[in-house]
Amino acid sequence: RVRNYLYVLSIHIAKSSNVDFIGFSHEYGFNCIEELTSWTDVRLLIPLGMFACLLTMTLYWMIPVVVLSFSRTQQTAAPPSSNDEDEDDSRKTQVRERVKGDDRQLLVPALLWLVHLSWLATLFPISGVVKVGTFVADRIVVASTVSFSIFAGRFVSGWILTTTATTNDSNNDDDDDGNRKHSTQQPQQDVTHVNTTTTTTPRIHSVKALMVLGALSIMWYRVHHRTLEWMDSLPLMQSSLKTCPQSAKSNLEISKIYSGLYPEMLNLTKARQYIEKTEDIDPTYCDVHQQFAHVAIQEGKVLEFEQRLVKGIMCPFSMSGCMDMWNKYWTVVLQQGQQSQAGGQHQQQPQVKPEDYARYQGYMKTLSEAIEERQKEEEEKKLPKS
């Protein structure tokens, strides 16, 4: 359980960062994500790597803050020197502003990282500590978490503005050096530097803007494509089977589509292939019997229809639908021996076949035995345990 939920947590963290290594599915059901049965499973490298990244980034952002806090404490405790008292007020102001800027550069990323770590607490419901119905959240199509939006926005803005900031800093450094050392040659150097900046910076900004636009276009396409899949049953099931080919429920649902749910898509051959695959994947999945009966009656396989219908009635998930179909079917079959009156004359319809009635009696006996067995199980559960 620990192994599997570690892997599930890594899937959610990756999805929140716009990385998806399992694909989309409307439901990650039975055997969709294969169980991790040992600690030597290669997939465990993913949560291990994520934990190492989280730890590394935490140390990277927090250690400078701790060192900064310690140094500020030491500076506050130290007595002012005579040289500090003689410094010019404007020089002190510049120093303070620079110190504040340096502090901000260290504190802001650290605070943002703490926000990201606090978001990880929202993954508690799927951490495996408490059992819940949701296993993997499919609706994370693109990274839309608050923490990722903050980090992505700050990274992109800083990445785009890096060229301008670097250029301005280099201009200021050149101006200070020229004023102190080479005042006669500085104008020519400034002209050359400005010309290079004005021709290079717009191109760099254009390339970066196109790259950001491309990333946003990819996100738009994923959202648009996934939205269209959710609006139609067939592409939704097809995408689910692409991600989870061993999902019993997805194979069952797509079989229903081809068995007449949409008349224009009727294909009994495909419907039977998918339902047989469903039974191979999970032989205990009793929902398949109702679908087998639905396909068999359309193919004219009466005996299979009756046998599957009996099994469907004994399944608690399909009992209601199968019972209704059972009553309608046997009402028609068993009433063939009754008399009907039409136009004041009695017309005798063909008698019910003995083999049909014998099958009906056998099925009813099977159902009665199953009901008695189920009642015994319920009574045993109610008895106090010794």
mmCIF file of C-alpha atoms in Angstrom:
data_model
loop_
_atom_site.group_PDB
_atom_site.id
_atom_site.type_symbol
_atom_site.label_atom_id
_atom_site.label_comp_id
_atom_site.label_asym_id
_atom_site.label_seq_id
_atom_site.Cartn_x
_atom_site.Cartn_y
_atom_site.Cartn_z
ATOM 1 C CA ARG A 1 0.000 0.000 0.000
ATOM 2 C CA VAL A 2 2.824 2.426 0.836
ATOM 3 C CA ARG A 3 4.556 1.694 -2.456
ATOM 4 C CA ASN A 4 1.450 2.236 -4.553
ATOM 5 C CA TYR A 5 0.358 5.442 -2.853
ATOM 6 C CA LEU A 6 3.855 6.889 -3.120
ATOM 7 C CA TYR A 7 3.564 6.332 -6.849
ATOM 8 C CA VAL A 8 0.087 7.887 -6.924
ATOM 9 C CA LEU A 9 1.358 10.960 -5.071
ATOM 10 C CA SER A 10 4.161 11.347 -7.587
ATOM 11 C CA ILE A 11 1.590 11.169 -10.412
ATOM 12 C CA HIS A 12 -0.401 14.063 -8.906
ATOM 13 C CA ILE A 13 2.685 16.172 -8.266
ATOM 14 C CA ALA A 14 3.848 15.595 -11.838
ATOM 15 C CA LYS A 15 0.405 16.451 -13.244
ATOM 16 C CA SER A 16 0.358 19.672 -11.227
ATOM 17 C CA SER A 17 3.682 20.597 -12.851
ATOM 18 C CA ASN A 18 2.326 19.948 -16.363
ATOM 19 C CA VAL A 19 4.090 16.583 -16.663
ATOM 20 C CA ASP A 20 1.902 13.554 -17.389
ATOM 21 C CA PHE A 21 3.516 10.130 -17.772
ATOM 22 C CA ILE A 22 0.371 7.965 -17.563
ATOM 23 C CA GLY A 23 -2.099 9.725 -19.890
ATOM 24 C CA PHE A 24 -5.751 10.759 -19.600
ATOM 25 C CA SER A 25 -8.576 8.509 -18.502
ATOM 26 C CA HIS A 26 -12.044 9.392 -17.234
ATOM 27 C CA GLU A 27 -11.582 6.699 -14.596
ATOM 28 C CA TYR A 28 -8.433 4.908 -13.496
ATOM 29 C CA GLY A 29 -10.220 1.702 -12.593
ATOM 30 C CA PHE A 30 -9.268 -1.918 -12.070
ATOM 31 C CA ASN A 31 -5.713 -2.694 -13.170
ATOM 32 C CA CYS A 32 -5.385 0.588 -15.067
ATOM 33 C CA ILE A 33 -2.224 1.435 -13.158
ATOM 34 C CA GLU A 34 -0.423 -1.810 -12.514
ATOM 35 C CA GLU A 35 0.211 -2.603 -8.882
ATOM 36 C CA LEU A 36 3.704 -2.145 -7.496
ATOM 37 C CA THR A 37 4.418 -5.488 -5.896
ATOM 38 C CA SER A 38 8.035 -4.989 -4.774
ATOM 39 C CA TRP A 39 10.440 -2.283 -3.752
ATOM 40 C CA THR A 40 12.599 -3.103 -6.767
ATOM 41 C CA ASP A 41 9.986 -1.769 -9.186
ATOM 42 C CA VAL A 42 11.603 0.777 -11.492
ATOM 43 C CA ARG A 43 8.597 3.118 -11.175
ATOM 44 C CA LEU A 44 9.554 3.819 -7.570
ATOM 45 C CA LEU A 45 12.440 5.878 -8.933
ATOM 46 C CA ILE A 46 9.872 8.556 -9.821
ATOM 47 C CA PRO A 47 8.699 9.306 -6.231
ATOM 48 C CA LEU A 48 12.289 8.879 -5.027
ATOM 49 C CA GLY A 49 13.519 11.426 -7.554
ATOM 50 C CA MET A 50 10.717 13.844 -6.675
ATOM 51 C CA PHE A 51 11.514 13.565 -2.980
ATOM 52 C CA ALA A 52 15.182 14.248 -3.720
ATOM 53 C CA CYS A 53 14.221 17.310 -5.809
ATOM 54 C CA LEU A 54 11.912 18.658 -3.103
ATOM 55 C CA LEU A 55 14.590 18.204 -0.448
ATOM 56 C CA THR A 56 17.283 19.772 -2.620
ATOM 57 C CA MET A 57 15.168 22.804 -3.493
ATOM 58 C CA THR A 58 14.104 23.238 0.120
ATOM 59 C CA LEU A 59 17.739 23.318 1.240
ATOM 60 C CA TYR A 60 18.636 25.579 -1.694
ATOM 61 C CA TRP A 61 16.009 28.192 -0.791
ATOM 62 C CA MET A 62 16.035 27.946 2.996
ATOM 63 C CA ILE A 63 19.751 27.707 3.885
ATOM 64 C CA PRO A 64 20.543 31.219 2.538
ATOM 65 C CA VAL A 65 17.625 32.587 4.550
ATOM 66 C CA VAL A 66 18.941 30.959 7.716
ATOM 67 C CA VAL A 67 22.445 32.289 7.037
ATOM 68 C CA LEU A 68 21.032 35.743 6.317
ATOM 69 C CA SER A 69 19.043 35.762 9.537
ATOM 70 C CA PHE A 70 22.116 34.734 11.528
ATOM 71 C CA SER A 71 24.291 37.426 9.912
ATOM 72 C CA ARG A 72 21.654 40.105 10.545
ATOM 73 C CA THR A 73 21.509 39.030 14.167
ATOM 74 C CA GLN A 74 25.275 39.363 14.458
ATOM 75 C CA GLN A 75 25.245 42.800 12.846
ATOM 76 C CA THR A 76 22.509 44.007 15.173
ATOM 77 C CA ALA A 77 24.398 42.783 18.225
ATOM 78 C CA ALA A 78 27.719 44.351 17.145
ATOM 79 C CA PRO A 79 28.390 47.956 18.406
ATOM 80 C CA PRO A 80 28.672 50.654 15.726
ATOM 81 C CA SER A 81 32.208 51.680 14.788
ATOM 82 C CA SER A 82 33.570 55.189 14.536
ATOM 83 C CA ASN A 83 33.868 54.850 10.784
ATOM 84 C CA ASP A 84 30.108 54.236 10.492
ATOM 85 C CA GLU A 85 29.421 57.500 12.285
ATOM 86 C CA ASP A 86 31.592 59.426 9.817
ATOM 87 C CA GLU A 87 29.972 58.056 6.673
ATOM 88 C CA ASP A 88 27.880 60.314 4.549
ATOM 89 C CA ASP A 89 24.083 59.986 4.933
ATOM 90 C CA SER A 90 23.546 59.389 1.237
ATOM 91 C CA ARG A 91 26.091 56.580 1.236
ATOM 92 C CA LYS A 92 24.308 54.941 4.182
ATOM 93 C CA THR A 93 20.996 55.167 2.343
ATOM 94 C CA GLN A 94 22.456 53.480 -0.737
ATOM 95 C CA VAL A 95 23.875 50.697 1.357
ATOM 96 C CA ARG A 96 20.568 50.144 3.120
ATOM 97 C CA GLU A 97 18.680 49.999 -0.170
ATOM 98 C CA ARG A 98 21.122 47.508 -1.600
ATOM 99 C CA VAL A 99 20.869 45.358 1.513
ATOM 100 C CA LYS A 100 17.072 45.435 1.314
ATOM 101 C CA GLY A 101 17.246 44.365 -2.342
ATOM 102 C CA ASP A 102 19.548 41.484 -1.505
ATOM 103 C CA ASP A 103 17.283 40.398 1.330
ATOM 104 C CA ARG A 104 14.261 40.527 -0.946
ATOM 105 C CA GLN A 105 15.961 38.375 -3.560
ATOM 106 C CA LEU A 106 16.500 35.693 -0.931
ATOM 107 C CA LEU A 107 13.264 35.948 1.026
ATOM 108 C CA VAL A 108 10.706 36.099 -1.788
ATOM 109 C CA PRO A 109 11.694 32.784 -3.454
ATOM 110 C CA ALA A 110 11.853 31.115 -0.057
ATOM 111 C CA LEU A 111 8.347 32.316 0.823
ATOM 112 C CA LEU A 112 7.020 31.145 -2.529
ATOM 113 C CA TRP A 113 8.591 27.761 -1.950
ATOM 114 C CA LEU A 114 6.867 27.528 1.413
ATOM 115 C CA VAL A 115 3.572 28.235 -0.380
ATOM 116 C CA HIS A 116 4.303 25.339 -2.719
ATOM 117 C CA LEU A 117 5.071 23.005 0.179
ATOM 118 C CA SER A 118 1.814 24.014 1.847
ATOM 119 C CA TRP A 119 -0.050 23.043 -1.349
ATOM 120 C CA LEU A 120 1.322 19.522 -1.006
ATOM 121 C CA ALA A 121 -0.820 19.199 2.127
ATOM 122 C CA THR A 122 -3.915 19.211 -0.117
ATOM 123 C CA LEU A 123 -2.809 15.822 -1.461
ATOM 124 C CA PHE A 124 -3.562 14.211 1.894
ATOM 125 C CA PRO A 125 -6.855 12.592 0.717
ATOM 126 C CA ILE A 126 -4.990 10.521 -1.872
ATOM 127 C CA SER A 127 -1.960 9.813 0.321
ATOM 128 C CA GLY A 128 -3.294 6.414 1.379
ATOM 129 C CA VAL A 129 -3.601 7.291 5.063
ATOM 130 C CA VAL A 130 -7.389 7.409 4.680
ATOM 131 C CA LYS A 131 -9.157 5.291 2.066
ATOM 132 C CA VAL A 132 -11.179 7.341 -0.406
ATOM 133 C CA GLY A 133 -12.900 6.592 -3.695
ATOM 134 C CA THR A 134 -10.787 8.892 -5.873
ATOM 135 C CA PHE A 135 -7.519 7.312 -6.951
ATOM 136 C CA VAL A 136 -6.090 9.608 -9.608
ATOM 137 C CA ALA A 137 -7.633 12.960 -10.573
ATOM 138 C CA ASP A 138 -8.098 13.028 -14.348
ATOM 139 C CA ARG A 139 -9.307 16.616 -14.481
ATOM 140 C CA ILE A 140 -5.796 18.014 -14.015
ATOM 141 C CA VAL A 141 -5.416 18.579 -17.740
ATOM 142 C CA VAL A 142 -2.882 21.378 -17.438
ATOM 143 C CA ALA A 143 -1.059 22.718 -14.435
ATOM 144 C CA SER A 144 -3.615 24.937 -12.732
ATOM 145 C CA THR A 145 -2.544 24.811 -9.115
ATOM 146 C CA VAL A 146 -1.851 28.066 -7.300
ATOM 147 C CA SER A 147 1.702 27.095 -6.432
ATOM 148 C CA PHE A 148 2.613 26.210 -10.013
ATOM 149 C CA SER A 149 1.011 29.381 -11.346
ATOM 150 C CA ILE A 150 3.054 31.476 -8.924
ATOM 151 C CA PHE A 151 6.310 29.754 -9.751
ATOM 152 C CA ALA A 152 5.665 29.625 -13.496
ATOM 153 C CA GLY A 153 4.684 33.297 -13.611
ATOM 154 C CA ARG A 154 7.727 34.378 -11.643
ATOM 155 C CA PHE A 155 10.049 32.182 -13.703
ATOM 156 C CA VAL A 156 8.704 33.366 -17.055
ATOM 157 C CA SER A 157 8.733 37.048 -16.087
ATOM 158 C CA GLY A 158 12.241 36.770 -14.677
ATOM 159 C CA TRP A 159 13.407 34.825 -17.708
ATOM 160 C CA ILE A 160 12.049 37.411 -20.162
ATOM 161 C CA LEU A 161 13.349 40.411 -18.201
ATOM 162 C CA THR A 162 16.814 38.946 -17.574
ATOM 163 C CA THR A 163 18.291 40.451 -20.732
ATOM 164 C CA THR A 164 17.119 43.958 -19.909
ATOM 165 C CA ALA A 165 18.289 43.783 -16.318
ATOM 166 C CA THR A 166 21.687 42.430 -17.310
ATOM 167 C CA THR A 167 22.094 45.094 -19.980
ATOM 168 C CA ASN A 168 21.200 47.910 -17.602
ATOM 169 C CA ASP A 169 23.626 46.606 -14.985
ATOM 170 C CA SER A 170 26.418 46.383 -17.547
ATOM 171 C CA ASN A 171 25.710 49.940 -18.712
ATOM 172 C CA ASN A 172 25.883 51.223 -15.159
ATOM 173 C CA ASP A 173 29.141 49.390 -14.492
ATOM 174 C CA ASP A 174 30.693 50.743 -17.681
ATOM 175 C CA ASP A 175 29.627 54.275 -16.772
ATOM 176 C CA ASP A 176 31.173 54.057 -13.308
ATOM 177 C CA ASP A 177 34.447 52.610 -14.591
ATOM 178 C CA GLY A 178 34.713 55.158 -17.363
ATOM 179 C CA ASN A 179 34.128 58.110 -15.061
ATOM 180 C CA ARG A 180 36.827 56.931 -12.702
ATOM 181 C CA LYS A 181 39.470 55.667 -15.126
ATOM 182 C CA HIS A 182 38.976 56.455 -18.807
ATOM 183 C CA SER A 183 36.826 59.530 -19.027
ATOM 184 C CA THR A 184 38.181 60.527 -22.457
ATOM 185 C CA GLN A 185 37.402 57.166 -24.113
ATOM 186 C CA GLN A 186 34.047 56.411 -22.477
ATOM 187 C CA PRO A 187 31.715 58.079 -25.033
ATOM 188 C CA GLN A 188 32.949 55.830 -27.845
ATOM 189 C CA GLN A 189 32.547 52.687 -25.673
ATOM 190 C CA ASP A 190 29.018 53.729 -24.637
ATOM 191 C CA VAL A 191 27.936 54.224 -28.235
ATOM 192 C CA THR A 192 29.204 50.787 -29.236
ATOM 193 C CA HIS A 193 27.521 49.102 -26.255
ATOM 194 C CA VAL A 194 24.186 50.836 -26.805
ATOM 195 C CA ASN A 195 24.125 49.903 -30.469
ATOM 196 C CA THR A 196 24.732 46.224 -29.630
ATOM 197 C CA THR A 197 22.013 46.239 -27.003
ATOM 198 C CA THR A 198 19.411 47.901 -29.210
ATOM 199 C CA THR A 199 19.932 45.340 -31.992
ATOM 200 C CA THR A 200 20.185 42.217 -29.822
ATOM 201 C CA THR A 201 17.618 42.724 -27.065
ATOM 202 C CA PRO A 202 14.488 42.942 -29.288
ATOM 203 C CA ARG A 203 15.437 39.720 -31.045
ATOM 204 C CA ILE A 204 15.936 37.890 -27.756
ATOM 205 C CA HIS A 205 12.616 39.162 -26.435
ATOM 206 C CA SER A 206 10.862 38.057 -29.627
ATOM 207 C CA VAL A 207 12.293 34.549 -29.402
ATOM 208 C CA LYS A 208 11.323 34.225 -25.742
ATOM 209 C CA ALA A 209 7.845 35.560 -26.404
ATOM 210 C CA LEU A 210 7.363 33.014 -29.192
ATOM 211 C CA MET A 211 8.496 30.199 -26.890
ATOM 212 C CA VAL A 212 6.017 31.268 -24.196
ATOM 213 C CA LEU A 213 3.285 31.547 -26.826
ATOM 214 C CA GLY A 214 4.117 28.040 -28.031
ATOM 215 C CA ALA A 215 3.818 26.629 -24.490
ATOM 216 C CA LEU A 216 0.458 28.348 -24.016
ATOM 217 C CA SER A 217 -0.718 27.008 -27.383
ATOM 218 C CA ILE A 218 0.165 23.462 -26.346
ATOM 219 C CA MET A 219 -1.818 23.905 -23.120
ATOM 220 C CA TRP A 220 -4.764 25.321 -25.070
ATOM 221 C CA TYR A 221 -4.735 22.352 -27.457
ATOM 222 C CA ARG A 222 -4.673 19.853 -24.589
ATOM 223 C CA VAL A 223 -7.603 21.532 -22.849
ATOM 224 C CA HIS A 224 -9.587 21.861 -26.096
ATOM 225 C CA HIS A 225 -8.925 18.278 -27.171
ATOM 226 C CA ARG A 226 -9.746 16.831 -23.758
ATOM 227 C CA THR A 227 -12.928 18.896 -23.512
ATOM 228 C CA LEU A 228 -14.132 17.496 -26.843
ATOM 229 C CA GLU A 229 -13.411 13.966 -25.598
ATOM 230 C CA TRP A 230 -15.544 14.555 -22.512
ATOM 231 C CA MET A 231 -18.451 15.706 -24.696
ATOM 232 C CA ASP A 232 -18.778 12.374 -26.550
ATOM 233 C CA SER A 233 -18.829 8.864 -25.109
ATOM 234 C CA LEU A 234 -16.886 7.118 -27.865
ATOM 235 C CA PRO A 235 -13.739 9.317 -27.890
ATOM 236 C CA LEU A 236 -13.860 9.417 -24.084
ATOM 237 C CA MET A 237 -13.785 5.621 -23.884
ATOM 238 C CA GLN A 238 -11.190 5.362 -26.621
ATOM 239 C CA SER A 239 -8.874 7.726 -24.758
ATOM 240 C CA SER A 240 -9.448 5.727 -21.589
ATOM 241 C CA LEU A 241 -8.544 2.469 -23.325
ATOM 242 C CA LYS A 242 -5.446 4.084 -24.775
ATOM 243 C CA THR A 243 -4.266 4.940 -21.265
ATOM 244 C CA CYS A 244 -5.778 1.917 -19.500
ATOM 245 C CA PRO A 245 -6.020 -0.997 -21.959
ATOM 246 C CA GLN A 246 -6.579 -3.371 -19.020
ATOM 247 C CA SER A 247 -9.465 -1.384 -17.544
ATOM 248 C CA ALA A 248 -12.410 -3.777 -17.252
ATOM 249 C CA LYS A 249 -14.957 -1.002 -16.860
ATOM 250 C CA SER A 250 -13.771 0.947 -19.919
ATOM 251 C CA ASN A 251 -13.918 -2.194 -22.075
ATOM 252 C CA LEU A 252 -17.439 -2.866 -20.794
ATOM 253 C CA GLU A 253 -18.591 0.679 -21.531
ATOM 254 C CA ILE A 254 -17.237 0.737 -25.078
ATOM 255 C CA SER A 255 -18.915 -2.628 -25.686
ATOM 256 C CA LYS A 256 -22.230 -1.002 -24.774
ATOM 257 C CA ILE A 257 -21.594 1.702 -27.366
ATOM 258 C CA TYR A 258 -21.087 -0.865 -30.149
ATOM 259 C CA SER A 259 -24.025 -3.047 -29.030
ATOM 260 C CA GLY A 260 -26.694 -0.462 -29.822
ATOM 261 C CA LEU A 261 -26.319 2.446 -27.424
ATOM 262 C CA TYR A 262 -25.750 4.525 -30.566
ATOM 263 C CA PRO A 263 -27.649 2.856 -33.461
ATOM 264 C CA GLU A 264 -25.320 4.305 -36.087
ATOM 265 C CA MET A 265 -22.343 2.607 -34.373
ATOM 266 C CA LEU A 266 -23.920 -0.856 -34.039
ATOM 267 C CA ASN A 267 -21.224 -3.496 -34.441
ATOM 268 C CA LEU A 268 -21.943 -6.726 -32.577
ATOM 269 C CA THR A 269 -18.571 -8.223 -33.507
ATOM 270 C CA LYS A 270 -16.690 -5.410 -31.782
ATOM 271 C CA ALA A 271 -19.158 -5.421 -28.905
ATOM 272 C CA ARG A 272 -18.465 -9.104 -28.235
ATOM 273 C CA GLN A 273 -14.699 -8.657 -28.568
ATOM 274 C CA TYR A 274 -14.655 -5.939 -25.932
ATOM 275 C CA ILE A 275 -16.968 -7.782 -23.538
ATOM 276 C CA GLU A 276 -14.925 -10.980 -23.832
ATOM 277 C CA LYS A 277 -11.787 -8.982 -23.083
ATOM 278 C CA THR A 278 -13.537 -7.529 -20.046
ATOM 279 C CA GLU A 279 -14.255 -11.003 -18.686
ATOM 280 C CA ASP A 280 -10.669 -12.093 -19.351
ATOM 281 C CA ILE A 281 -9.331 -9.100 -17.436
ATOM 282 C CA ASP A 282 -11.540 -9.633 -14.373
ATOM 283 C CA PRO A 283 -13.552 -12.877 -14.209
ATOM 284 C CA THR A 284 -15.209 -11.687 -10.973
ATOM 285 C CA TYR A 285 -16.654 -8.586 -12.643
ATOM 286 C CA CYS A 286 -20.295 -9.696 -12.640
ATOM 287 C CA ASP A 287 -21.560 -6.619 -14.519
ATOM 288 C CA VAL A 288 -20.507 -8.307 -17.773
ATOM 289 C CA HIS A 289 -23.357 -10.836 -17.725
ATOM 290 C CA GLN A 290 -26.049 -8.277 -18.506
ATOM 291 C CA GLN A 291 -24.020 -6.993 -21.446
ATOM 292 C CA PHE A 292 -23.377 -10.548 -22.674
ATOM 293 C CA ALA A 293 -27.131 -11.160 -22.568
ATOM 294 C CA HIS A 294 -27.796 -7.961 -24.497
ATOM 295 C CA VAL A 295 -25.346 -8.937 -27.240
ATOM 296 C CA ALA A 296 -26.452 -12.594 -27.346
ATOM 297 C CA ILE A 297 -30.152 -11.850 -27.876
ATOM 298 C CA GLN A 298 -29.283 -9.613 -30.830
ATOM 299 C CA GLU A 299 -27.146 -12.394 -32.289
ATOM 300 C CA GLY A 300 -29.999 -14.888 -31.853
ATOM 301 C CA LYS A 301 -28.140 -16.973 -29.255
ATOM 302 C CA VAL A 302 -31.100 -17.711 -26.998
ATOM 303 C CA LEU A 303 -29.446 -20.219 -24.660
ATOM 304 C CA GLU A 304 -26.489 -17.924 -23.956
ATOM 305 C CA PHE A 305 -28.930 -15.080 -23.398
ATOM 306 C CA GLU A 306 -30.865 -17.049 -20.782
ATOM 307 C CA GLN A 307 -27.762 -18.306 -18.974
ATOM 308 C CA ARG A 308 -26.152 -14.881 -18.825
ATOM 309 C CA LEU A 309 -29.404 -13.335 -17.663
ATOM 310 C CA VAL A 310 -29.534 -15.730 -14.709
ATOM 311 C CA LYS A 311 -25.993 -14.803 -13.729
ATOM 312 C CA GLY A 312 -26.847 -11.123 -14.141
ATOM 313 C CA ILE A 313 -29.764 -11.471 -11.720
ATOM 314 C CA MET A 314 -27.406 -12.935 -9.118
ATOM 315 C CA CYS A 315 -25.103 -9.907 -9.509
ATOM 316 C CA PRO A 316 -26.108 -7.132 -7.066
ATOM 317 C CA PHE A 317 -25.017 -4.400 -9.500
ATOM 318 C CA SER A 318 -27.103 -5.587 -12.466
ATOM 319 C CA MET A 319 -29.913 -7.439 -10.675
ATOM 320 C CA SER A 320 -32.571 -4.772 -11.264
ATOM 321 C CA GLY A 321 -32.030 -4.426 -15.007
ATOM 322 C CA CYS A 322 -31.681 -8.162 -15.569
ATOM 323 C CA MET A 323 -34.809 -8.952 -13.544
ATOM 324 C CA ASP A 324 -36.866 -6.604 -15.700
ATOM 325 C CA MET A 325 -35.506 -8.205 -18.873
ATOM 326 C CA TRP A 326 -36.099 -11.674 -17.381
ATOM 327 C CA ASN A 327 -39.767 -11.016 -16.646
ATOM 328 C CA LYS A 328 -40.449 -9.589 -20.092
ATOM 329 C CA TYR A 329 -38.711 -12.460 -21.859
ATOM 330 C CA TRP A 330 -40.353 -15.349 -20.014
ATOM 331 C CA THR A 331 -43.755 -13.667 -20.037
ATOM 332 C CA VAL A 332 -43.681 -13.831 -23.817
ATOM 333 C CA VAL A 333 -42.328 -17.390 -23.922
ATOM 334 C CA LEU A 334 -44.686 -18.878 -21.343
ATOM 335 C CA GLN A 335 -47.851 -17.165 -22.596
ATOM 336 C CA GLN A 336 -47.663 -18.914 -25.948
ATOM 337 C CA GLY A 337 -49.945 -21.660 -24.616
ATOM 338 C CA GLN A 338 -52.745 -19.375 -23.478
ATOM 339 C CA GLN A 339 -55.899 -18.772 -25.439
ATOM 340 C CA SER A 340 -56.592 -15.412 -27.031
ATOM 341 C CA GLN A 341 -59.960 -14.147 -28.250
ATOM 342 C CA ALA A 342 -60.173 -12.183 -31.477
ATOM 343 C CA GLY A 343 -63.356 -11.319 -33.353
ATOM 344 C CA GLY A 344 -65.504 -13.383 -30.969
ATOM 345 C CA GLN A 345 -63.657 -16.595 -31.888
ATOM 346 C CA HIS A 346 -61.263 -18.497 -29.699
ATOM 347 C CA GLN A 347 -57.930 -19.087 -31.388
ATOM 348 C CA GLN A 348 -55.509 -21.577 -29.846
ATOM 349 C CA GLN A 349 -51.888 -20.476 -30.089
ATOM 350 C CA PRO A 350 -49.102 -23.054 -30.236
ATOM 351 C CA GLN A 351 -48.390 -24.732 -26.912
ATOM 352 C CA VAL A 352 -45.230 -23.826 -25.027
ATOM 353 C CA LYS A 353 -42.427 -26.192 -25.815
ATOM 354 C CA PRO A 354 -41.595 -28.644 -23.014
ATOM 355 C CA GLU A 355 -37.888 -27.928 -23.299
ATOM 356 C CA ASP A 356 -38.519 -24.205 -22.820
ATOM 357 C CA TYR A 357 -40.577 -24.810 -19.693
ATOM 358 C CA ALA A 358 -37.948 -27.244 -18.376
ATOM 359 C CA ARG A 359 -35.234 -24.641 -18.822
ATOM 360 C CA TYR A 360 -37.359 -22.081 -17.033
ATOM 361 C CA GLN A 361 -37.871 -24.419 -14.079
ATOM 362 C CA GLY A 362 -34.156 -25.125 -13.918
ATOM 363 C CA TYR A 363 -33.288 -21.442 -13.937
ATOM 364 C CA MET A 364 -35.815 -20.701 -11.205
ATOM 365 C CA LYS A 365 -34.340 -23.476 -9.068
ATOM 366 C CA THR A 366 -30.867 -22.034 -9.547
ATOM 367 C CA LEU A 367 -32.075 -18.572 -8.523
ATOM 368 C CA SER A 368 -33.890 -19.948 -5.466
ATOM 369 C CA GLU A 369 -30.751 -21.745 -4.313
ATOM 370 C CA ALA A 370 -28.687 -18.592 -4.807
ATOM 371 C CA ILE A 371 -31.197 -16.558 -2.789
ATOM 372 C CA GLU A 372 -31.161 -19.099 0.054
ATOM 373 C CA GLU A 373 -27.382 -19.115 0.100
ATOM 374 C CA ARG A 374 -27.274 -15.325 0.182
ATOM 375 C CA GLN A 375 -29.739 -15.266 3.083
ATOM 376 C CA LYS A 376 -27.610 -17.732 5.040
ATOM 377 C CA GLU A 377 -24.546 -15.532 4.504
ATOM 378 C CA GLU A 378 -26.419 -12.487 5.749
ATOM 379 C CA GLU A 379 -27.615 -14.349 8.841
ATOM 380 C CA GLU A 380 -24.103 -15.539 9.611
ATOM 381 C CA LYS A 381 -22.827 -11.984 9.430
ATOM 382 C CA LYS A 382 -25.430 -10.892 11.976
ATOM 383 C CA LEU A 383 -24.437 -13.583 14.484
ATOM 384 C CA PRO A 384 -22.070 -12.376 17.256
ATOM 385 C CA LYS A 385 -18.528 -13.475 16.805
ATOM 386 C CA SER A 386 -17.203 -15.806 19.502
#
